[in-house]
DNA sequence: CGAGCGCTTGACCGGCGTCAACACCCGTGG
DNA sequence: CCACGGGTGTTGACGCCGGTCAAGCGCTCG
């Protein structure tokens, strides 16, 4: 197991009452009375691209809320193939399954610089049975995770290579500026779409040639969507 | 909307205390006190193959526990393609998402004769905040649903046609007699594996020719697995 | 400036999709 | 009882999409 340098990643203990994205996290609309039941520290952590938040099958320390950045969830199939089953963004929760089993069902790796807060399992467990609000927030997070998983199958793993790449571009649009879309290494995109990285590269090139998208950086990670109607049509 | 003939499907009101599969359902290990909080009727329902349990986006009446049979969850993508995102079997729960949103995220259709019980949302909602046991049973059901969804991506939507068909055969093994496996129409299998039905048919034929599997019925729906090691190897 | 990595592009080939013909099962009606 | 027809499954021929292998480009960093 790769040791996670907690010391370097740790940024302090969260003050959840004053969280910048509190309206989208688990602790949205908790009362002062609810907060008084929290007896374990909630840590702020940062991870660099490629660093592992947690590994499949390991004992869980807590569940993670993504404050900024993106995290890939990687599943290793029985025959050793690695597959990216989902990408988490701001407000998404990683490791919910640990609430039920105490272990993580897949591996979580930062795709870009990531900042998260980690809530210990005991906190959720003791609050979950007592706070009606947290209970229903949890239901919402589960529902969103499951819907994302199903969306992923329905949208990104169906149809031709050009359809898949187009749908990934649509899925990865910036929520604030929807004609910006952030992509990943061609290798990662291949693991998301079940395509070889050369095929992904070819499809991107095709879209560039047709000026459907325009590169923003020189790394091939961010694109402006010029003709969204041509993306949906494929 | 296709009207569901509730009259013909309804088999009575459940007596959950004496449920035959109670050890695997939501109400496992509830106390008498918990049961006393249930004030709405829990219905037993049956569906014939092809009948719809509920449709995507409709107002939810309750969540369904599969008592016997199999149910496919179908997702319609934005461009109209239909994709089977999962298959539910005994003990699985359908429509959990309604707890969070009040609506169903996908369509549920019986693949074979199905018997389910339907628990009204109010029952879960009022119990969920009060019964520690139901709360944790719910977490388990969510976790299982999400894991199944991720498994589906990782196992059935990755690799060559023969790998996909082999993995479906493995996934659909009978829990009691693991060298029996139940399949579906070639069309449905195609929608599960993202293959055309002719390709599915060819792969099945190949396995029959190599005597890896042996047909049990004449309809091509049930097979005996003769050489499981050759399924895993592909 | 060179090493190294990731991305692009080309050439080639095999697997899967497409189209079509045919076999099989089962209902209905003569 | 068989004839017929529709639905589903199988099989073949062929072409194209995407995988494979390889060469070359461009960026970054030592």
Short mmCIF file of C-alpha atoms (C1' of nucleotides) in Angstrom, two decimals:
data_model
loop_
_atom_site.label_atom_id
_atom_site.label_comp_id
_atom_site.label_asym_id
_atom_site.label_seq_id
_atom_site.Cartn_x
_atom_site.Cartn_y
_atom_site.Cartn_z
CA UNK A 1 0.00 0.00 0.00
CA UNK A 2 1.21 3.45 -0.90
CA UNK A 3 1.47 5.46 2.31
CA UNK A 4 -0.62 8.61 2.18
CA UNK A 5 1.34 11.51 3.56
CA UNK A 6 -1.35 12.76 5.86
CA UNK A 7 1.01 15.36 7.26
CA UNK A 8 1.55 17.05 3.91
CA UNK A 9 -2.06 16.83 2.88
CA UNK A 10 -3.65 17.93 6.12
CA UNK A 11 -4.84 21.49 6.11
CA UNK A 12 -6.55 21.67 9.48
CA UNK A 13 -9.83 20.85 11.09
CA UNK A 14 -12.96 21.94 9.29
CA UNK A 15 -15.33 24.52 10.61
CA UNK A 16 -18.44 23.05 9.00
CA UNK A 17 -20.71 25.87 10.17
CA UNK A 18 -18.81 28.25 7.90
CA UNK A 19 -18.13 25.90 4.99
CA UNK A 20 -18.00 27.67 1.63
CA UNK A 21 -20.00 24.96 -0.12
CA UNK A 22 -22.17 24.05 2.82
CA UNK A 23 -25.37 24.24 0.81
CA UNK A 24 -24.29 21.23 -1.25
CA UNK A 25 -22.68 19.03 1.39
CA UNK A 26 -23.93 16.43 3.84
CA UNK A 27 -24.19 18.90 6.67
CA UNK A 28 -26.45 21.31 4.81
CA UNK A 29 -29.17 22.62 7.12
CA UNK A 30 -28.02 20.81 10.26
CA UNK A 31 -29.10 22.52 13.46
CA UNK A 32 -26.81 23.72 16.27
CA UNK A 33 -28.11 20.78 18.28
CA UNK A 34 -26.98 18.40 15.51
CA UNK A 35 -23.50 19.94 15.48
CA UNK A 36 -23.23 19.47 19.22
CA UNK A 37 -23.36 15.71 18.58
CA UNK A 38 -20.16 15.78 16.50
CA UNK A 39 -17.34 14.58 18.70
CA UNK A 40 -14.67 13.54 16.18
CA UNK A 41 -12.55 15.93 14.12
CA UNK A 42 -13.46 16.57 10.48
CA UNK A 43 -10.24 17.02 8.52
CA UNK A 44 -9.52 19.21 5.52
CA UNK A 45 -7.21 17.40 3.11
CA UNK A 46 -5.54 18.18 -0.19
CA UNK A 47 -4.28 15.79 -2.83
CA UNK A 48 -2.07 16.35 -5.86
CA UNK A 49 -2.91 14.85 -9.27
CA UNK A 50 -2.35 11.11 -9.23
CA UNK A 51 -2.43 10.80 -5.44
CA UNK A 52 -4.69 8.17 -3.92
CA UNK A 53 -7.48 9.16 -1.52
CA UNK A 54 -8.14 5.55 -0.61
CA UNK A 55 -7.76 2.07 -2.06
CA UNK A 56 -10.26 -0.66 -2.87
CA UNK A 57 -11.02 -3.01 -0.02
CA UNK A 58 -9.19 -1.07 2.67
CA UNK A 59 -10.57 -0.26 6.11
CA UNK A 60 -12.42 3.04 5.86
CA UNK A 61 -11.44 6.09 7.89
CA UNK A 62 -14.34 8.20 6.75
CA UNK A 63 -16.30 9.49 3.83
CA UNK A 64 -15.03 12.30 1.61
CA UNK A 65 -16.81 15.35 0.29
CA UNK A 66 -15.16 16.94 -2.76
CA UNK A 67 -14.73 20.67 -2.10
CA UNK A 68 -12.89 21.36 -5.37
CA UNK A 69 -11.18 19.43 -8.15
CA UNK A 70 -12.00 16.05 -9.64
CA UNK A 71 -11.60 12.48 -8.42
CA UNK A 72 -11.74 9.29 -10.47
CA UNK A 73 -13.19 6.09 -9.03
CA UNK A 74 -11.26 3.11 -10.37
CA UNK A 75 -12.46 -0.47 -10.29
CA UNK A 76 -10.15 -3.43 -10.83
CA UNK A 77 -12.02 -6.30 -12.52
CA UNK A 78 -11.37 -9.90 -11.54
CA UNK A 79 -9.00 -10.29 -14.49
CA UNK A 80 -6.95 -7.24 -13.58
CA UNK A 81 -8.29 -4.72 -16.05
CA UNK A 82 -8.67 -1.22 -14.61
CA UNK A 83 -11.81 0.70 -15.38
CA UNK A 84 -12.87 4.23 -14.40
CA UNK A 85 -16.46 3.84 -13.20
CA UNK A 86 -17.17 7.49 -12.43
CA UNK A 87 -15.68 10.96 -11.95
CA UNK A 88 -16.62 13.00 -8.89
CA UNK A 89 -16.77 16.80 -8.87
CA UNK A 90 -17.61 19.57 -6.42
CA UNK A 91 -20.26 18.51 -3.89
CA UNK A 92 -20.01 14.80 -4.73
CA UNK A 93 -19.34 12.30 -1.99
CA UNK A 94 -16.80 9.48 -2.17
CA UNK A 95 -16.79 6.35 -0.05
CA UNK A 96 -20.47 6.32 0.99
CA UNK A 97 -20.34 2.53 0.78
CA UNK A 98 -18.15 2.51 3.88
CA UNK A 99 -21.21 3.47 5.91
CA UNK A 100 -22.66 0.06 5.13
CA UNK A 101 -19.58 -2.15 4.99
CA UNK A 102 -16.73 -0.29 6.69
CA UNK A 103 -14.64 -0.74 3.53
CA UNK A 104 -14.26 1.04 0.23
CA UNK A 105 -15.62 -0.66 -2.90
CA UNK A 106 -13.21 1.07 -5.26
CA UNK A 107 -10.09 3.14 -5.49
CA UNK A 108 -10.24 6.96 -5.53
CA UNK A 109 -7.49 8.96 -7.24
CA UNK A 110 -7.17 12.71 -7.73
CA UNK A 111 -7.29 13.74 -11.40
CA UNK A 112 -6.29 17.35 -10.70
CA UNK A 113 -5.37 19.14 -7.48
CA UNK A 114 -8.20 18.21 -5.12
CA UNK A 115 -9.42 19.55 -1.83
CA UNK A 116 -11.75 17.41 0.27
CA UNK A 117 -13.06 17.12 3.78
CA UNK A 118 -13.11 13.75 5.47
CA UNK A 119 -15.93 12.98 7.90
CA UNK A 120 -15.24 10.04 10.25
CA UNK A 121 -17.69 7.15 10.00
CA UNK A 122 -18.69 7.46 13.67
CA UNK A 123 -19.89 11.01 13.09
CA UNK A 124 -22.23 9.97 10.30
CA UNK A 125 -23.35 6.84 12.04
CA UNK A 126 -24.25 8.49 15.32
CA UNK A 127 -25.91 11.45 13.64
CA UNK A 128 -27.62 9.41 10.89
CA UNK A 129 -29.96 7.65 13.25
CA UNK A 130 -30.77 10.78 15.25
CA UNK A 131 -30.86 13.67 12.82
CA UNK A 132 -33.80 13.52 10.45
CA UNK A 133 -32.01 16.12 8.29
CA UNK A 134 -28.78 14.20 7.91
CA UNK A 135 -30.76 11.05 7.18
CA UNK A 136 -32.47 12.72 4.26
CA UNK A 137 -29.25 14.39 3.07
CA UNK A 138 -27.68 10.94 3.02
CA UNK A 139 -30.56 9.62 0.90
CA UNK A 140 -29.94 12.44 -1.54
CA UNK A 141 -26.23 11.65 -1.80
CA UNK A 142 -26.90 7.96 -2.36
CA UNK A 143 -29.48 8.78 -4.99
CA UNK A 144 -27.12 11.10 -6.80
CA UNK A 145 -24.29 8.56 -6.73
CA UNK A 146 -26.51 5.84 -8.14
CA UNK A 147 -27.94 8.10 -10.81
CA UNK A 148 -24.43 9.17 -11.83
CA UNK A 149 -23.41 5.53 -12.08
CA UNK A 150 -26.38 4.68 -14.27
CA UNK A 151 -25.87 7.81 -16.38
CA UNK A 152 -22.30 6.76 -16.89
CA UNK A 153 -23.41 3.43 -18.36
CA UNK A 154 -26.19 4.88 -20.45
CA UNK A 155 -24.32 7.88 -21.86
CA UNK A 156 -20.64 7.01 -22.04
CA UNK A 157 -20.60 3.29 -22.70
CA UNK A 158 -22.99 3.09 -25.57
CA UNK A 159 -22.61 3.64 -29.28
CA UNK A 160 -19.73 4.63 -31.51
CA UNK A 161 -16.42 6.15 -30.46
CA UNK A 162 -17.47 9.60 -31.65
CA UNK A 163 -20.71 9.41 -29.67
CA UNK A 164 -18.82 8.45 -26.54
CA UNK A 165 -16.28 11.23 -26.80
CA UNK A 166 -19.03 13.73 -27.57
CA UNK A 167 -21.04 12.63 -24.54
CA UNK A 168 -17.97 12.87 -22.32
CA UNK A 169 -17.41 16.43 -23.51
CA UNK A 170 -21.02 17.20 -22.63
CA UNK A 171 -20.81 15.52 -19.23
CA UNK A 172 -17.63 17.34 -18.29
CA UNK A 173 -18.92 20.80 -19.08
CA UNK A 174 -18.22 23.45 -16.49
CA UNK A 175 -21.36 23.96 -14.41
CA UNK A 176 -20.83 27.75 -14.43
CA UNK A 177 -19.61 28.23 -18.00
CA UNK A 178 -21.25 25.44 -20.00
CA UNK A 179 -19.29 25.99 -23.20
CA UNK A 180 -16.07 25.07 -21.42
CA UNK A 181 -15.30 21.40 -20.94
CA UNK A 182 -12.43 19.78 -19.04
CA UNK A 183 -10.94 16.53 -20.28
CA UNK A 184 -8.20 14.19 -19.03
CA UNK A 185 -5.22 12.29 -20.29
CA UNK A 186 -6.12 10.24 -23.36
CA UNK A 187 -5.32 7.15 -21.37
CA UNK A 188 -7.84 8.01 -18.63
CA UNK A 189 -10.45 8.92 -21.21
CA UNK A 190 -9.94 5.51 -22.76
CA UNK A 191 -10.53 3.83 -19.40
CA UNK A 192 -13.74 5.84 -19.00
CA UNK A 193 -15.14 5.18 -22.46
CA UNK A 194 -13.74 1.70 -23.11
CA UNK A 195 -11.68 2.94 -26.05
CA UNK A 196 -7.96 2.83 -26.78
CA UNK A 197 -6.19 6.12 -26.28
CA UNK A 198 -5.29 6.39 -29.97
CA UNK A 199 -8.97 6.23 -30.86
CA UNK A 200 -9.79 8.95 -28.33
CA UNK A 201 -7.02 11.09 -29.79
CA UNK A 202 -8.36 10.59 -33.32
CA UNK A 203 -11.90 11.57 -32.29
CA UNK A 204 -10.66 14.72 -30.56
CA UNK A 205 -8.62 15.61 -33.64
CA UNK A 206 -11.70 15.14 -35.81
CA UNK A 207 -13.72 17.52 -33.61
CA UNK A 208 -10.88 20.06 -33.72
CA UNK A 209 -10.67 19.85 -37.51
CA UNK A 210 -14.41 20.43 -37.81
CA UNK A 211 -14.06 23.29 -35.30
CA UNK A 212 -16.75 21.81 -33.07
CA UNK A 213 -14.33 22.42 -30.18
CA UNK A 214 -11.38 24.81 -29.76
CA UNK A 215 -8.44 24.16 -27.41
CA UNK A 216 -8.03 26.51 -24.44
CA UNK A 217 -4.68 25.24 -23.17
CA UNK A 218 -1.77 23.58 -24.95
CA UNK A 219 -2.11 20.36 -22.95
CA UNK A 220 -5.32 19.14 -24.51
CA UNK A 221 -7.19 19.24 -21.20
CA UNK A 222 -9.61 22.09 -21.68
CA UNK A 223 -11.70 22.94 -24.70
CA UNK A 224 -14.27 25.51 -25.66
CA UNK A 225 -17.39 24.04 -27.21
CA UNK A 226 -18.10 25.97 -30.38
CA UNK A 227 -20.94 24.06 -31.97
CA UNK A 228 -22.79 22.21 -29.20
CA UNK A 229 -25.54 21.13 -31.60
CA UNK A 230 -23.00 19.04 -33.53
CA UNK A 231 -22.01 17.25 -30.32
CA UNK A 232 -25.54 16.21 -29.43
CA UNK A 233 -26.32 15.11 -33.00
CA UNK A 234 -23.80 12.29 -33.14
CA UNK B 1 -48.56 5.73 -20.36
CA UNK B 2 -49.44 2.05 -20.32
CA UNK B 3 -52.03 1.49 -17.58
CA UNK B 4 -50.90 -1.08 -15.05
CA UNK B 5 -53.72 -3.44 -14.22
CA UNK B 6 -53.37 -3.22 -10.48
CA UNK B 7 -56.46 -5.38 -9.99
CA UNK B 8 -54.99 -8.34 -11.79
CA UNK B 9 -51.58 -7.95 -10.23
CA UNK B 10 -52.64 -7.41 -6.65
CA UNK B 11 -52.32 -10.49 -4.49
CA UNK B 12 -53.16 -9.08 -1.08
CA UNK B 13 -51.58 -7.19 1.75
CA UNK B 14 -48.25 -8.43 2.99
CA UNK B 15 -47.72 -9.87 6.41
CA UNK B 16 -44.14 -8.74 6.75
CA UNK B 17 -43.61 -10.49 10.07
CA UNK B 18 -44.00 -13.84 8.31
CA UNK B 19 -42.27 -12.96 5.03
CA UNK B 20 -40.51 -15.94 3.44
CA UNK B 21 -37.45 -13.90 2.50
CA UNK B 22 -37.55 -11.58 5.48
CA UNK B 23 -33.90 -12.12 6.27
CA UNK B 24 -32.90 -10.36 3.04
CA UNK B 25 -35.44 -7.57 2.85
CA UNK B 26 -35.64 -4.06 4.22
CA UNK B 27 -37.64 -5.12 7.24
CA UNK B 28 -35.12 -7.70 8.40
CA UNK B 29 -34.74 -7.59 12.20
CA UNK B 30 -37.32 -4.86 12.82
CA UNK B 31 -38.82 -4.95 16.29
CA UNK B 32 -42.51 -5.24 17.16
CA UNK B 33 -42.34 -1.60 18.14
CA UNK B 34 -41.05 -0.72 14.66
CA UNK B 35 -43.90 -2.64 13.04
CA UNK B 36 -46.43 -0.78 15.14
CA UNK B 37 -45.33 2.41 13.33
CA UNK B 38 -46.43 1.06 9.93
CA UNK B 39 -49.77 2.60 9.11
CA UNK B 40 -50.03 2.14 5.34
CA UNK B 41 -50.71 -1.16 3.55
CA UNK B 42 -47.81 -3.04 1.98
CA UNK B 43 -49.05 -4.71 -1.20
CA UNK B 44 -48.05 -7.99 -2.78
CA UNK B 45 -47.97 -7.65 -6.56
CA UNK B 46 -47.26 -9.93 -9.50
CA UNK B 47 -46.16 -9.01 -13.00
CA UNK B 48 -45.98 -11.05 -16.19
CA UNK B 49 -42.93 -10.95 -18.48
CA UNK B 50 -42.79 -7.62 -20.29
CA UNK B 51 -45.10 -5.82 -17.87
CA UNK B 52 -43.96 -2.50 -16.46
CA UNK B 53 -43.53 -2.03 -12.70
CA UNK B 54 -43.03 1.69 -13.13
CA UNK B 55 -41.84 4.20 -15.69
CA UNK B 56 -38.99 6.70 -15.72
CA UNK B 57 -39.88 10.08 -14.26
CA UNK B 58 -43.30 9.14 -12.91
CA UNK B 59 -44.58 9.98 -9.44
CA UNK B 60 -43.54 7.17 -7.10
CA UNK B 61 -46.05 5.08 -5.16
CA UNK B 62 -43.46 3.16 -3.23
CA UNK B 63 -40.31 1.11 -3.40
CA UNK B 64 -40.30 -2.50 -4.56
CA UNK B 65 -38.61 -5.55 -3.09
CA UNK B 66 -38.17 -8.43 -5.51
CA UNK B 67 -39.52 -11.60 -3.87
CA UNK B 68 -38.93 -13.79 -6.93
CA UNK B 69 -38.15 -13.43 -10.63
CA UNK B 70 -36.04 -10.83 -12.42
CA UNK B 71 -36.55 -7.18 -13.28
CA UNK B 72 -34.63 -5.10 -15.81
CA UNK B 73 -33.94 -1.42 -15.21
CA UNK B 74 -34.05 0.45 -18.50
CA UNK B 75 -32.63 3.89 -19.10
CA UNK B 76 -33.56 6.00 -22.13
CA UNK B 77 -30.63 8.19 -23.19
CA UNK B 78 -31.19 11.74 -24.42
CA UNK B 79 -31.01 10.53 -28.02
CA UNK B 80 -33.64 7.84 -27.49
CA UNK B 81 -31.42 4.77 -27.25
CA UNK B 82 -32.61 2.25 -24.67
CA UNK B 83 -30.05 0.68 -22.39
CA UNK B 84 -30.45 -1.94 -19.67
CA UNK B 85 -28.45 -0.58 -16.75
CA UNK B 86 -28.99 -3.47 -14.33
CA UNK B 87 -30.98 -6.63 -13.59
CA UNK B 88 -32.54 -7.10 -10.16
CA UNK B 89 -33.06 -10.50 -8.56
CA UNK B 90 -34.42 -11.90 -5.31
CA UNK B 91 -33.86 -9.55 -2.38
CA UNK B 92 -32.91 -6.58 -4.55
CA UNK B 93 -34.76 -3.32 -4.18
CA UNK B 94 -36.12 -1.22 -7.04
CA UNK B 95 -36.98 2.46 -6.88
CA UNK B 96 -34.88 3.45 -3.86
CA UNK B 97 -34.23 6.77 -5.59
CA UNK B 98 -37.87 7.70 -4.96
CA UNK B 99 -37.00 8.12 -1.28
CA UNK B 100 -34.89 11.10 -2.23
CA UNK B 101 -36.77 12.58 -5.16
CA UNK B 102 -40.29 11.15 -5.13
CA UNK B 103 -39.77 10.00 -8.73
CA UNK B 104 -38.23 7.00 -10.44
CA UNK B 105 -34.95 7.49 -12.30
CA UNK B 106 -35.52 4.63 -14.71
CA UNK B 107 -38.05 2.19 -16.04
CA UNK B 108 -38.54 -1.24 -14.45
CA UNK B 109 -39.83 -4.14 -16.55
CA UNK B 110 -40.36 -7.77 -15.59
CA UNK B 111 -38.09 -10.14 -17.52
CA UNK B 112 -39.88 -13.28 -16.27
CA UNK B 113 -42.91 -13.74 -14.01
CA UNK B 114 -42.14 -11.53 -11.03
CA UNK B 115 -43.52 -11.25 -7.54
CA UNK B 116 -42.75 -8.13 -5.52
CA UNK B 117 -43.95 -6.28 -2.48
CA UNK B 118 -44.44 -2.56 -2.66
CA UNK B 119 -43.75 -0.46 0.43
CA UNK B 120 -45.30 3.03 0.38
CA UNK B 121 -42.83 5.90 0.63
CA UNK B 122 -44.45 7.22 3.82
CA UNK B 123 -43.73 3.98 5.61
CA UNK B 124 -40.03 4.15 4.87
CA UNK B 125 -39.82 7.85 5.46
CA UNK B 126 -41.47 7.78 8.87
CA UNK B 127 -39.60 4.67 9.99
CA UNK B 128 -36.26 5.66 8.46
CA UNK B 129 -35.67 8.54 10.80
CA UNK B 130 -36.84 6.63 13.88
CA UNK B 131 -35.70 3.06 13.49
CA UNK B 132 -31.95 2.70 13.75
CA UNK B 133 -32.31 -0.79 12.22
CA UNK B 134 -34.23 0.32 9.15
CA UNK B 135 -31.78 3.18 8.68
CA UNK B 136 -28.89 0.76 8.50
CA UNK B 137 -30.82 -1.71 6.33
CA UNK B 138 -31.43 1.15 3.94
CA UNK B 139 -27.72 1.95 3.85
CA UNK B 140 -27.05 -1.68 2.96
CA UNK B 141 -29.57 -1.63 0.13
CA UNK B 142 -28.12 1.59 -1.28
CA UNK B 143 -24.62 0.20 -1.06
CA UNK B 144 -25.62 -3.00 -2.83
CA UNK B 145 -27.40 -1.10 -5.59
CA UNK B 146 -24.41 1.14 -6.18
CA UNK B 147 -21.97 -1.75 -6.13
CA UNK B 148 -24.13 -3.66 -8.61
CA UNK B 149 -24.18 -0.63 -10.88
CA UNK B 150 -20.40 -0.28 -10.75
CA UNK B 151 -19.93 -4.02 -11.23
CA UNK B 152 -22.13 -3.82 -14.26
CA UNK B 153 -19.84 -1.24 -15.86
CA UNK B 154 -16.64 -2.97 -14.86
CA UNK B 155 -17.62 -6.53 -15.79
CA UNK B 156 -20.14 -6.37 -18.61
CA UNK B 157 -19.13 -3.28 -20.54
CA UNK B 158 -15.47 -3.90 -20.99
CA UNK B 159 -13.50 -5.99 -23.40
CA UNK B 160 -14.40 -8.19 -26.34
CA UNK B 161 -17.81 -9.63 -27.17
CA UNK B 162 -16.82 -13.07 -25.90
CA UNK B 163 -15.60 -11.64 -22.59
CA UNK B 164 -18.89 -9.78 -22.14
CA UNK B 165 -21.09 -12.76 -22.83
CA UNK B 166 -18.91 -14.94 -20.58
CA UNK B 167 -19.17 -12.41 -17.75
CA UNK B 168 -22.95 -12.19 -18.17
CA UNK B 169 -23.19 -15.96 -17.89
CA UNK B 170 -21.16 -15.78 -14.69
CA UNK B 171 -23.20 -12.92 -13.26
CA UNK B 172 -26.50 -14.65 -13.97
CA UNK B 173 -25.62 -17.92 -12.29
CA UNK B 174 -28.24 -19.37 -10.00
CA UNK B 175 -27.27 -18.54 -6.38
CA UNK B 176 -28.31 -22.04 -5.26
CA UNK B 177 -27.00 -24.10 -8.19
CA UNK B 178 -24.03 -22.16 -9.56
CA UNK B 179 -23.57 -24.22 -12.71
CA UNK B 180 -26.98 -23.13 -13.97
CA UNK B 181 -27.27 -19.72 -15.59
CA UNK B 182 -30.37 -17.91 -16.84
CA UNK B 183 -30.14 -15.68 -19.90
CA UNK B 184 -32.60 -13.47 -21.79
CA UNK B 185 -33.73 -12.68 -25.28
CA UNK B 186 -30.74 -11.95 -27.51
CA UNK B 187 -32.11 -8.45 -27.95
CA UNK B 188 -32.11 -7.78 -24.19
CA UNK B 189 -28.66 -9.26 -23.84
CA UNK B 190 -27.47 -6.88 -26.54
CA UNK B 191 -28.91 -3.94 -24.62
CA UNK B 192 -27.09 -5.12 -21.50
CA UNK B 193 -23.71 -5.71 -23.13
CA UNK B 194 -23.78 -3.03 -25.83
CA UNK B 195 -23.64 -5.64 -28.59
CA UNK B 196 -25.92 -6.37 -31.54
CA UNK B 197 -28.12 -9.40 -31.02
CA UNK B 198 -26.49 -11.27 -33.91
CA UNK B 199 -23.13 -10.94 -32.18
CA UNK B 200 -24.60 -12.26 -28.93
CA UNK B 201 -26.10 -15.19 -30.81
CA UNK B 202 -22.76 -15.99 -32.44
CA UNK B 203 -20.93 -15.95 -29.11
CA UNK B 204 -23.51 -18.26 -27.53
CA UNK B 205 -23.20 -20.61 -30.50
CA UNK B 206 -19.43 -20.61 -30.12
CA UNK B 207 -19.71 -21.59 -26.45
CA UNK B 208 -22.21 -24.33 -27.34
CA UNK B 209 -19.91 -25.71 -30.03
CA UNK B 210 -17.01 -25.83 -27.58
CA UNK B 211 -19.36 -27.43 -25.03
CA UNK B 212 -18.52 -24.80 -22.44
CA UNK B 213 -22.28 -24.52 -21.87
CA UNK B 214 -25.16 -26.94 -22.56
CA UNK B 215 -28.76 -25.81 -23.18
CA UNK B 216 -31.35 -26.81 -20.58
CA UNK B 217 -34.47 -25.62 -22.42
CA UNK B 218 -35.27 -25.25 -26.11
CA UNK B 219 -35.75 -21.49 -25.86
CA UNK B 220 -32.13 -20.58 -25.24
CA UNK B 221 -32.85 -19.06 -21.85
CA UNK B 222 -31.20 -21.47 -19.48
CA UNK B 223 -27.83 -23.17 -19.77
CA UNK B 224 -25.72 -25.50 -17.73
CA UNK B 225 -22.14 -24.35 -17.31
CA UNK B 226 -19.92 -27.27 -18.17
CA UNK B 227 -16.45 -25.78 -18.12
CA UNK B 228 -16.51 -22.71 -15.85
CA UNK B 229 -12.73 -22.33 -16.09
CA UNK B 230 -13.05 -21.61 -19.82
CA UNK B 231 -15.55 -18.82 -19.07
CA UNK B 232 -13.28 -17.02 -16.64
CA UNK B 233 -10.25 -17.34 -18.91
CA UNK B 234 -11.59 -15.21 -21.73
"C1'" DC C 1 20.09 20.88 -25.53
"C1'" DG C 2 18.71 16.27 -24.96
"C1'" DA C 3 15.81 12.88 -22.48
"C1'" DG C 4 11.36 11.41 -21.61
"C1'" DC C 5 6.63 11.47 -21.63
"C1'" DG C 6 2.21 12.14 -23.63
"C1'" DC C 7 -0.21 13.18 -27.87
"C1'" DT C 8 -0.88 12.70 -32.80
"C1'" DT C 9 -0.95 10.42 -37.15
"C1'" DG C 10 -0.43 6.68 -40.51
"C1'" DA C 11 -0.85 1.81 -42.25
"C1'" DC C 12 -2.78 -2.41 -41.62
"C1'" DC C 13 -5.91 -5.92 -39.99
"C1'" DG C 14 -9.41 -8.26 -37.29
"C1'" DG C 15 -13.74 -8.08 -34.79
"C1'" DC C 16 -18.10 -6.54 -34.81
"C1'" DG C 17 -22.05 -4.31 -37.26
"C1'" DT C 18 -25.05 -4.63 -41.21
"C1'" DC C 19 -28.00 -6.87 -44.32
"C1'" DA C 20 -30.11 -10.87 -45.70
"C1'" DA C 21 -31.64 -15.65 -45.91
"C1'" DC C 22 -33.15 -19.35 -43.39
"C1'" DA C 23 -34.44 -22.44 -39.31
"C1'" DC C 24 -37.25 -23.17 -35.38
"C1'" DC C 25 -41.07 -22.64 -32.11
"C1'" DC C 26 -45.76 -21.84 -31.23
"C1'" DG C 27 -50.20 -19.97 -31.95
"C1'" DT C 28 -54.30 -19.81 -34.93
"C1'" DG C 29 -57.60 -21.40 -38.18
"C1'" DG C 30 -58.89 -24.32 -41.97
"C1'" DC D 1 -54.44 -33.18 -38.46
"C1'" DC D 2 -51.65 -29.99 -41.21
"C1'" DA D 3 -51.03 -25.21 -43.37
"C1'" DC D 4 -49.81 -20.84 -42.50
"C1'" DG D 5 -47.66 -16.75 -40.44
"C1'" DG D 6 -45.16 -14.05 -37.11
"C1'" DG D 7 -41.71 -13.75 -33.80
"C1'" DT D 8 -37.25 -15.13 -32.30
"C1'" DG D 9 -32.84 -17.24 -33.01
"C1'" DT D 10 -29.08 -18.75 -36.12
"C1'" DT D 11 -25.85 -18.39 -39.79
"C1'" DG D 12 -23.39 -16.44 -43.81
"C1'" DA D 13 -21.14 -12.62 -46.66
"C1'" DC D 14 -19.19 -8.37 -46.63
"C1'" DG D 15 -17.56 -3.78 -45.18
"C1'" DC D 16 -16.24 -0.51 -41.82
"C1'" DC D 17 -14.93 1.01 -37.29
"C1'" DG D 18 -11.70 0.76 -33.99
"C1'" DG D 19 -7.57 -1.98 -32.19
"C1'" DT D 20 -2.62 -2.71 -32.96
"C1'" DC D 21 1.93 -1.46 -34.02
"C1'" DA D 22 5.06 1.96 -35.14
"C1'" DA D 23 7.00 6.46 -36.29
"C1'" DG D 24 7.23 11.18 -35.33
"C1'" DC D 25 5.93 15.49 -32.99
"C1'" DG D 26 5.77 18.89 -29.14
"C1'" DC D 27 6.00 20.08 -24.44
"C1'" DT D 28 8.35 20.10 -20.02
"C1'" DC D 29 12.08 19.72 -17.15
"C1'" DG D 30 16.50 18.62 -15.87
#
